[in-house]
Amino acid sequence: MTETSDPGIFDKVWNRRGFRTEASAALAISIRVWKVELSYPLSVLWFIIMPFIWFLPMLIAGSAVAGGPDSAYLQSLTGTRDWVSYMAIGSAITGLTTSLLWGTGFSFRREQNSGTLETLMSTPISRNTLVWGQMLHNLQHGGLGVILQLGAAVVLFGVDLNLWGILPALAIVALAVIGLQGLVFAIICIVLLAKQGWMIVELITSTLLLVAPTAYPLAVLPPILQYVSRASPLTWSVEGFRGFLTDGLAYAGVVQAVLSLIVLDVIFVAMGALMFRYTERYVRSKGALEQF
Amino acid sequence: MEVTETKDEHIIKTSGYAEVFRPRMMDWNATKIFASKNLRIAIRYPTNWIIWGFLPILWFAPYVLMMTAIAGPGTSEHFAELSGFNDFITFSVIGWFCYQFVDKSVWSIGNNFRWEQFSGTLEPLFVIPVPRISILVGAAVSDTVQCTLSAVVLLFASCFVFSVTYAVTAIAPIILILTMMVIALYGFSFMLAGLILVFKDPSVLTELVSNLTYVLSPVTYPIQALPASARIAAYIVPSTIAMVTVRELAITGVFEPLALLQAVGALGLIILGFWSLGILAFRYAEKWTKITGSLGEF
């Protein structure tokens, strides 16, 4: 029989409630994922060089058509001639998005593969906290990637960042994370129902990144994709992030970007959380949680 | 008495194959069986074939859109100077078509034994009395069939989406060059299969190799856009010469026998080099995993 020094510990843990408890559980999940990741040195090395390697082909392709650091055509579309800065700042957020959507979206699948999903689901914390904990880790993971990519862009390619815009840009990232979390909940539903479902997730992620103005303005997209783009929180996140880091506090599109993000955040999170709630209940009622 | 018969004796009695078995360099029958086994599994998932024909458009379109945003629709003076082609969209679409084979060689053929390991069938496969290279070639053939179908879907879909056209006047040399490229890529993937057998976790290694080959390959930009030192490395990627030749033939439609002969000769050397290196690397990796007993380890 298992003995503990404090026989009331199970009751205490079981009865713990409130934001602090859930936040501490989310933090514990985040730290645990870091410990697992850091035990693979090659993965750490890849994480450091990945943002740079992803950015490189775009930079070479851009240089092949531009022939220099300026683009008159881009200026006519966006008002800026410096295509390297435009692209580097915009695409920096791509790594964070991928990390959030894939890392958090497939976290339940990874737990399932490790045989720990049922155990996690039976711990006395909110099911949402399991997702928020994974998100917290991927936010740190992806966030470090953004810093590395922007750092490399500044040092290696002479990208100019407006330092006054760093804090507001971080606020935009916070709003972006909330909206993307709604999508993450939807992805987890796909994973829970379809088990593998990576093709659907790849389709969603790739479409989202295609219609986002990371390396090009919305004006070059076909009209129908421009409408789709405006309904994506990633679009306004990229616009706001780049706007603040380029123009600082003088960024003209701040009201539109922030308002759009707030509205989309509310819609995406509400819909995602509802979907997750019902899917998780459905999967448990079918006893399909551990099915592969 | 029958019950005192040892296991080895029983195998020899019941299997005539074991009596006549002699080690060989290559077992084409095993290759055929393995290729048809993989194809039979692939046919069970028909949506995969279609999805892989369309999904790469979503990865490739951002490059076209970015180049359009920088240079304006379709053409760029600097690009024409570097590459000799006016239209960068026509240039890129055919590059992506060829790159599908490179991608497949990295993700599918190179990782083949890893997928077998995940299915729990790697160790049984390694105790059958056929050369491991026969199994790998079988996997490569089935992957080539699947990749060719998906790449053709991708090419037609991209031609429709981006409104580009290609000349089909030099189709025979294009097929010849593509076939040679695929054979050269087999050697490249044998090498990768060996590396993955040793290092196990394929995600990081495969991502690294896949991204590096993409950066070095003239998919969306010409070789001349790379720094001088990277250009040398680019020619080591088995698909580079093929990509340049196929693009020239498909866009211009002009067949120049001397240029084709040069490309065929260079590809022949690449095939020889990569197959020798690939088989050597794979055999060494196989021996190493057997000695260290790490074959079944994840």
Short mmCIF file of N, CA and C in Angstrom, two decimals, chain A residues 40 42-44 46 49 53-54 56-68 70-75 77 83 87 198-199 202-203 206-207 209-210 215-217 220-222, chain B residues 47-48 51-52 55 57-59 61-63 65-73 76-80 82 88 199 201 203-205 207-208 211-212 214-215 220-222 225-227:
data_model
loop_
_atom_site.label_atom_id
_atom_site.label_comp_id
_atom_site.label_asym_id
_atom_site.label_seq_id
_atom_site.Cartn_x
_atom_site.Cartn_y
_atom_site.Cartn_z
N TYR A 40 17.01 16.32 -26.19
CA TYR A 40 17.45 15.97 -27.55
C TYR A 40 18.32 17.11 -28.09
N LEU A 42 20.16 17.55 -30.70
CA LEU A 42 20.02 17.88 -32.12
C LEU A 42 18.80 18.77 -32.35
N SER A 43 17.74 18.51 -31.58
CA SER A 43 16.52 19.31 -31.71
C SER A 43 16.79 20.76 -31.30
N VAL A 44 17.62 20.91 -30.25
CA VAL A 44 17.94 22.25 -29.77
C VAL A 44 18.72 23.01 -30.85
N TRP A 46 18.69 22.45 -34.04
CA TRP A 46 17.77 22.73 -35.16
C TRP A 46 16.91 23.93 -34.84
N ILE A 49 18.91 27.12 -35.53
CA ILE A 49 19.20 27.51 -36.92
C ILE A 49 17.95 27.52 -37.82
N ILE A 53 17.27 29.24 -41.58
CA ILE A 53 17.19 28.38 -42.79
C ILE A 53 15.85 28.57 -43.49
N TRP A 54 14.79 28.79 -42.73
CA TRP A 54 13.48 29.03 -43.35
C TRP A 54 13.44 30.35 -44.12
N LEU A 56 16.07 31.97 -45.41
CA LEU A 56 17.09 32.06 -46.46
C LEU A 56 16.54 31.93 -47.90
N PRO A 57 15.76 30.88 -48.23
CA PRO A 57 15.28 30.78 -49.62
C PRO A 57 14.42 31.95 -50.06
N MET A 58 13.66 32.51 -49.11
CA MET A 58 12.82 33.68 -49.46
C MET A 58 13.72 34.88 -49.78
N LEU A 59 14.77 35.01 -48.99
CA LEU A 59 15.69 36.13 -49.19
C LEU A 59 16.39 36.00 -50.55
N ILE A 60 16.83 34.78 -50.89
CA ILE A 60 17.53 34.57 -52.16
C ILE A 60 16.56 34.80 -53.33
N ALA A 61 15.33 34.27 -53.19
CA ALA A 61 14.33 34.47 -54.26
C ALA A 61 14.03 35.95 -54.44
N GLY A 62 13.92 36.67 -53.31
CA GLY A 62 13.66 38.12 -53.37
C GLY A 62 14.80 38.85 -54.06
N SER A 63 16.04 38.48 -53.69
CA SER A 63 17.21 39.13 -54.30
C SER A 63 17.25 38.86 -55.79
N ALA A 64 16.86 37.65 -56.20
CA ALA A 64 16.92 37.29 -57.62
C ALA A 64 15.99 38.17 -58.46
N VAL A 65 14.87 38.58 -57.90
CA VAL A 65 13.97 39.42 -58.70
C VAL A 65 14.18 40.92 -58.46
N ALA A 66 14.65 41.26 -57.24
CA ALA A 66 14.80 42.69 -56.93
C ALA A 66 16.11 43.26 -57.46
N GLY A 67 17.18 42.48 -57.32
CA GLY A 67 18.49 42.95 -57.78
C GLY A 67 19.11 43.99 -56.86
N GLY A 68 18.51 44.28 -55.74
CA GLY A 68 19.03 45.26 -54.79
C GLY A 68 18.14 45.34 -53.57
N ASP A 70 16.09 47.64 -52.67
CA ASP A 70 14.85 48.43 -52.83
C ASP A 70 13.92 47.84 -53.88
N SER A 71 12.64 48.10 -53.69
CA SER A 71 11.66 47.67 -54.69
C SER A 71 10.64 48.78 -54.90
N ALA A 72 10.63 49.32 -56.12
CA ALA A 72 9.69 50.39 -56.43
C ALA A 72 8.26 49.87 -56.45
N TYR A 73 8.10 48.63 -56.89
CA TYR A 73 6.75 48.06 -56.98
C TYR A 73 6.16 47.87 -55.58
N LEU A 74 7.00 47.38 -54.65
CA LEU A 74 6.52 47.19 -53.28
C LEU A 74 6.15 48.54 -52.67
N GLN A 75 6.91 49.57 -53.03
CA GLN A 75 6.61 50.91 -52.51
C GLN A 75 5.23 51.37 -52.98
N LEU A 77 2.78 49.55 -53.51
CA LEU A 77 1.73 48.76 -52.84
C LEU A 77 1.63 49.06 -51.35
N TRP A 83 12.36 45.98 -49.11
CA TRP A 83 11.65 44.71 -49.12
C TRP A 83 12.23 43.70 -48.12
N MET A 87 9.87 41.90 -45.39
CA MET A 87 9.74 40.45 -45.40
C MET A 87 10.26 39.83 -44.09
N TRP A 198 -3.31 14.94 -39.72
CA TRP A 198 -2.26 15.93 -39.99
C TRP A 198 -2.47 16.63 -41.33
N MET A 199 -3.13 15.92 -42.25
CA MET A 199 -3.34 16.54 -43.57
C MET A 199 -4.29 17.73 -43.47
N GLU A 202 -2.40 20.47 -41.80
CA GLU A 202 -1.45 21.06 -42.75
C GLU A 202 -2.18 22.00 -43.70
N LEU A 203 -3.35 21.57 -44.13
CA LEU A 203 -4.15 22.39 -45.05
C LEU A 203 -4.57 23.71 -44.38
N SER A 206 -1.30 25.86 -43.73
CA SER A 206 -0.73 26.40 -44.97
C SER A 206 -1.64 27.47 -45.57
N THR A 207 -2.96 27.26 -45.49
CA THR A 207 -3.88 28.26 -46.03
C THR A 207 -3.78 29.56 -45.23
N LEU A 209 -1.25 30.65 -43.54
CA LEU A 209 0.02 31.33 -43.83
C LEU A 209 0.02 31.92 -45.24
N LEU A 210 -0.67 31.26 -46.16
CA LEU A 210 -0.73 31.77 -47.54
C LEU A 210 -1.46 33.12 -47.59
N ALA A 215 5.11 37.96 -46.19
CA ALA A 215 6.20 38.39 -47.08
C ALA A 215 5.69 39.22 -48.24
N TYR A 216 4.39 39.46 -48.29
CA TYR A 216 3.80 40.25 -49.39
C TYR A 216 2.53 40.93 -48.88
N PRO A 217 2.15 42.06 -49.47
CA PRO A 217 0.92 42.71 -49.02
C PRO A 217 -0.33 42.00 -49.56
N VAL A 220 -1.53 41.69 -53.50
CA VAL A 220 -1.11 40.74 -54.55
C VAL A 220 -1.93 39.45 -54.53
N LEU A 221 -2.77 39.29 -53.51
CA LEU A 221 -3.61 38.09 -53.45
C LEU A 221 -4.82 38.25 -54.37
N PRO A 222 -5.36 37.16 -54.91
CA PRO A 222 -6.62 37.27 -55.67
C PRO A 222 -7.72 37.79 -54.74
N THR B 47 -6.82 9.31 -51.22
CA THR B 47 -6.81 10.77 -51.04
C THR B 47 -5.38 11.32 -50.93
N ASN B 48 -4.47 10.49 -50.39
CA ASN B 48 -3.07 10.93 -50.27
C ASN B 48 -2.50 11.36 -51.61
N ILE B 51 -4.12 14.71 -52.54
CA ILE B 51 -3.68 15.79 -51.64
C ILE B 51 -2.25 16.22 -51.97
N TRP B 52 -1.37 15.22 -52.20
CA TRP B 52 0.03 15.57 -52.50
C TRP B 52 0.18 16.24 -53.86
N LEU B 55 -1.40 20.07 -52.28
CA LEU B 55 -0.84 20.71 -51.08
C LEU B 55 0.43 21.52 -51.36
N ILE B 57 1.15 23.32 -53.70
CA ILE B 57 0.85 24.65 -54.28
C ILE B 57 0.77 25.68 -53.15
N LEU B 58 0.25 25.26 -52.00
CA LEU B 58 0.14 26.18 -50.86
C LEU B 58 1.52 26.57 -50.31
N TRP B 59 2.51 25.72 -50.50
CA TRP B 59 3.87 26.04 -50.02
C TRP B 59 4.64 26.85 -51.06
N ALA B 61 3.09 28.81 -53.56
CA ALA B 61 2.43 30.08 -53.91
C ALA B 61 3.01 31.29 -53.16
N PRO B 62 3.36 31.17 -51.85
CA PRO B 62 3.93 32.35 -51.17
C PRO B 62 5.18 32.89 -51.86
N TYR B 63 5.98 32.00 -52.45
CA TYR B 63 7.19 32.46 -53.16
C TYR B 63 6.80 33.29 -54.38
N LEU B 65 3.97 34.85 -54.88
CA LEU B 65 3.34 36.10 -54.43
C LEU B 65 4.38 37.09 -53.94
N MET B 66 5.39 36.57 -53.21
CA MET B 66 6.43 37.46 -52.71
C MET B 66 7.24 38.07 -53.86
N MET B 67 7.57 37.23 -54.84
CA MET B 67 8.35 37.72 -55.98
C MET B 67 7.52 38.74 -56.78
N THR B 68 6.21 38.48 -56.87
CA THR B 68 5.32 39.43 -57.56
C THR B 68 5.27 40.76 -56.81
N ALA B 69 5.21 40.68 -55.47
CA ALA B 69 5.13 41.92 -54.67
C ALA B 69 6.40 42.75 -54.80
N ILE B 70 7.52 42.09 -55.01
CA ILE B 70 8.80 42.81 -55.10
C ILE B 70 9.05 43.33 -56.53
N ALA B 71 8.77 42.47 -57.52
CA ALA B 71 9.17 42.82 -58.89
C ALA B 71 8.01 43.28 -59.78
N GLY B 72 6.78 43.03 -59.35
CA GLY B 72 5.65 43.30 -60.23
C GLY B 72 5.24 41.99 -60.89
N PRO B 73 4.08 41.97 -61.56
CA PRO B 73 3.56 40.70 -62.05
C PRO B 73 4.46 40.03 -63.10
N SER B 76 10.93 40.30 -64.25
CA SER B 76 11.89 41.19 -63.60
C SER B 76 13.14 41.25 -64.45
N GLU B 77 13.63 42.46 -64.63
CA GLU B 77 14.82 42.66 -65.48
C GLU B 77 16.02 41.91 -64.89
N HIS B 78 16.17 42.04 -63.57
CA HIS B 78 17.31 41.40 -62.91
C HIS B 78 17.22 39.88 -62.99
N PHE B 79 16.02 39.37 -62.81
CA PHE B 79 15.81 37.92 -62.88
C PHE B 79 16.14 37.41 -64.28
N ALA B 80 15.72 38.16 -65.32
CA ALA B 80 15.98 37.75 -66.70
C ALA B 80 17.49 37.74 -66.97
N LEU B 82 19.87 37.23 -64.73
CA LEU B 82 20.49 36.11 -63.99
C LEU B 82 20.18 34.75 -64.60
N PHE B 88 9.30 34.63 -64.14
CA PHE B 88 9.75 33.84 -62.97
C PHE B 88 8.70 32.84 -62.49
N PHE B 199 21.02 7.57 -36.37
CA PHE B 199 20.58 8.65 -35.48
C PHE B 199 19.14 8.55 -35.01
N ASP B 201 15.94 9.49 -34.47
CA ASP B 201 14.95 10.55 -34.58
C ASP B 201 15.06 11.25 -35.93
N SER B 203 13.08 13.51 -37.44
CA SER B 203 12.50 14.83 -37.71
C SER B 203 13.56 15.91 -37.94
N VAL B 204 14.53 16.00 -37.02
CA VAL B 204 15.52 17.08 -37.12
C VAL B 204 16.43 16.88 -38.33
N LEU B 205 16.96 15.66 -38.44
CA LEU B 205 17.89 15.36 -39.53
C LEU B 205 17.21 15.54 -40.89
N GLU B 207 14.50 17.28 -41.58
CA GLU B 207 14.19 18.70 -41.78
C GLU B 207 15.42 19.45 -42.27
N LEU B 208 16.56 19.17 -41.63
CA LEU B 208 17.81 19.86 -41.97
C LEU B 208 18.21 19.55 -43.42
N ASN B 211 15.64 21.06 -45.90
CA ASN B 211 15.75 22.52 -46.05
C ASN B 211 17.03 22.93 -46.76
N LEU B 212 18.12 22.22 -46.45
CA LEU B 212 19.40 22.56 -47.10
C LEU B 212 19.34 22.27 -48.60
N TYR B 214 16.72 22.27 -50.37
CA TYR B 214 15.83 23.26 -50.98
C TYR B 214 16.56 24.59 -51.22
N VAL B 215 17.32 25.02 -50.21
CA VAL B 215 18.06 26.29 -50.36
C VAL B 215 19.03 26.21 -51.53
N THR B 220 13.10 28.13 -57.11
CA THR B 220 12.44 29.40 -57.43
C THR B 220 13.43 30.47 -57.90
N TYR B 221 14.71 30.18 -57.77
CA TYR B 221 15.73 31.15 -58.24
C TYR B 221 16.83 30.39 -58.99
N PRO B 222 17.52 31.07 -59.88
CA PRO B 222 18.60 30.38 -60.62
C PRO B 222 19.83 30.18 -59.74
N ALA B 225 21.93 33.07 -58.46
CA ALA B 225 21.49 33.92 -57.34
C ALA B 225 22.18 33.52 -56.04
N LEU B 226 22.80 32.33 -56.03
CA LEU B 226 23.48 31.86 -54.82
C LEU B 226 24.89 32.46 -54.74
N PRO B 227 25.43 32.59 -53.51
CA PRO B 227 26.84 33.02 -53.39
C PRO B 227 27.75 31.98 -54.07
#
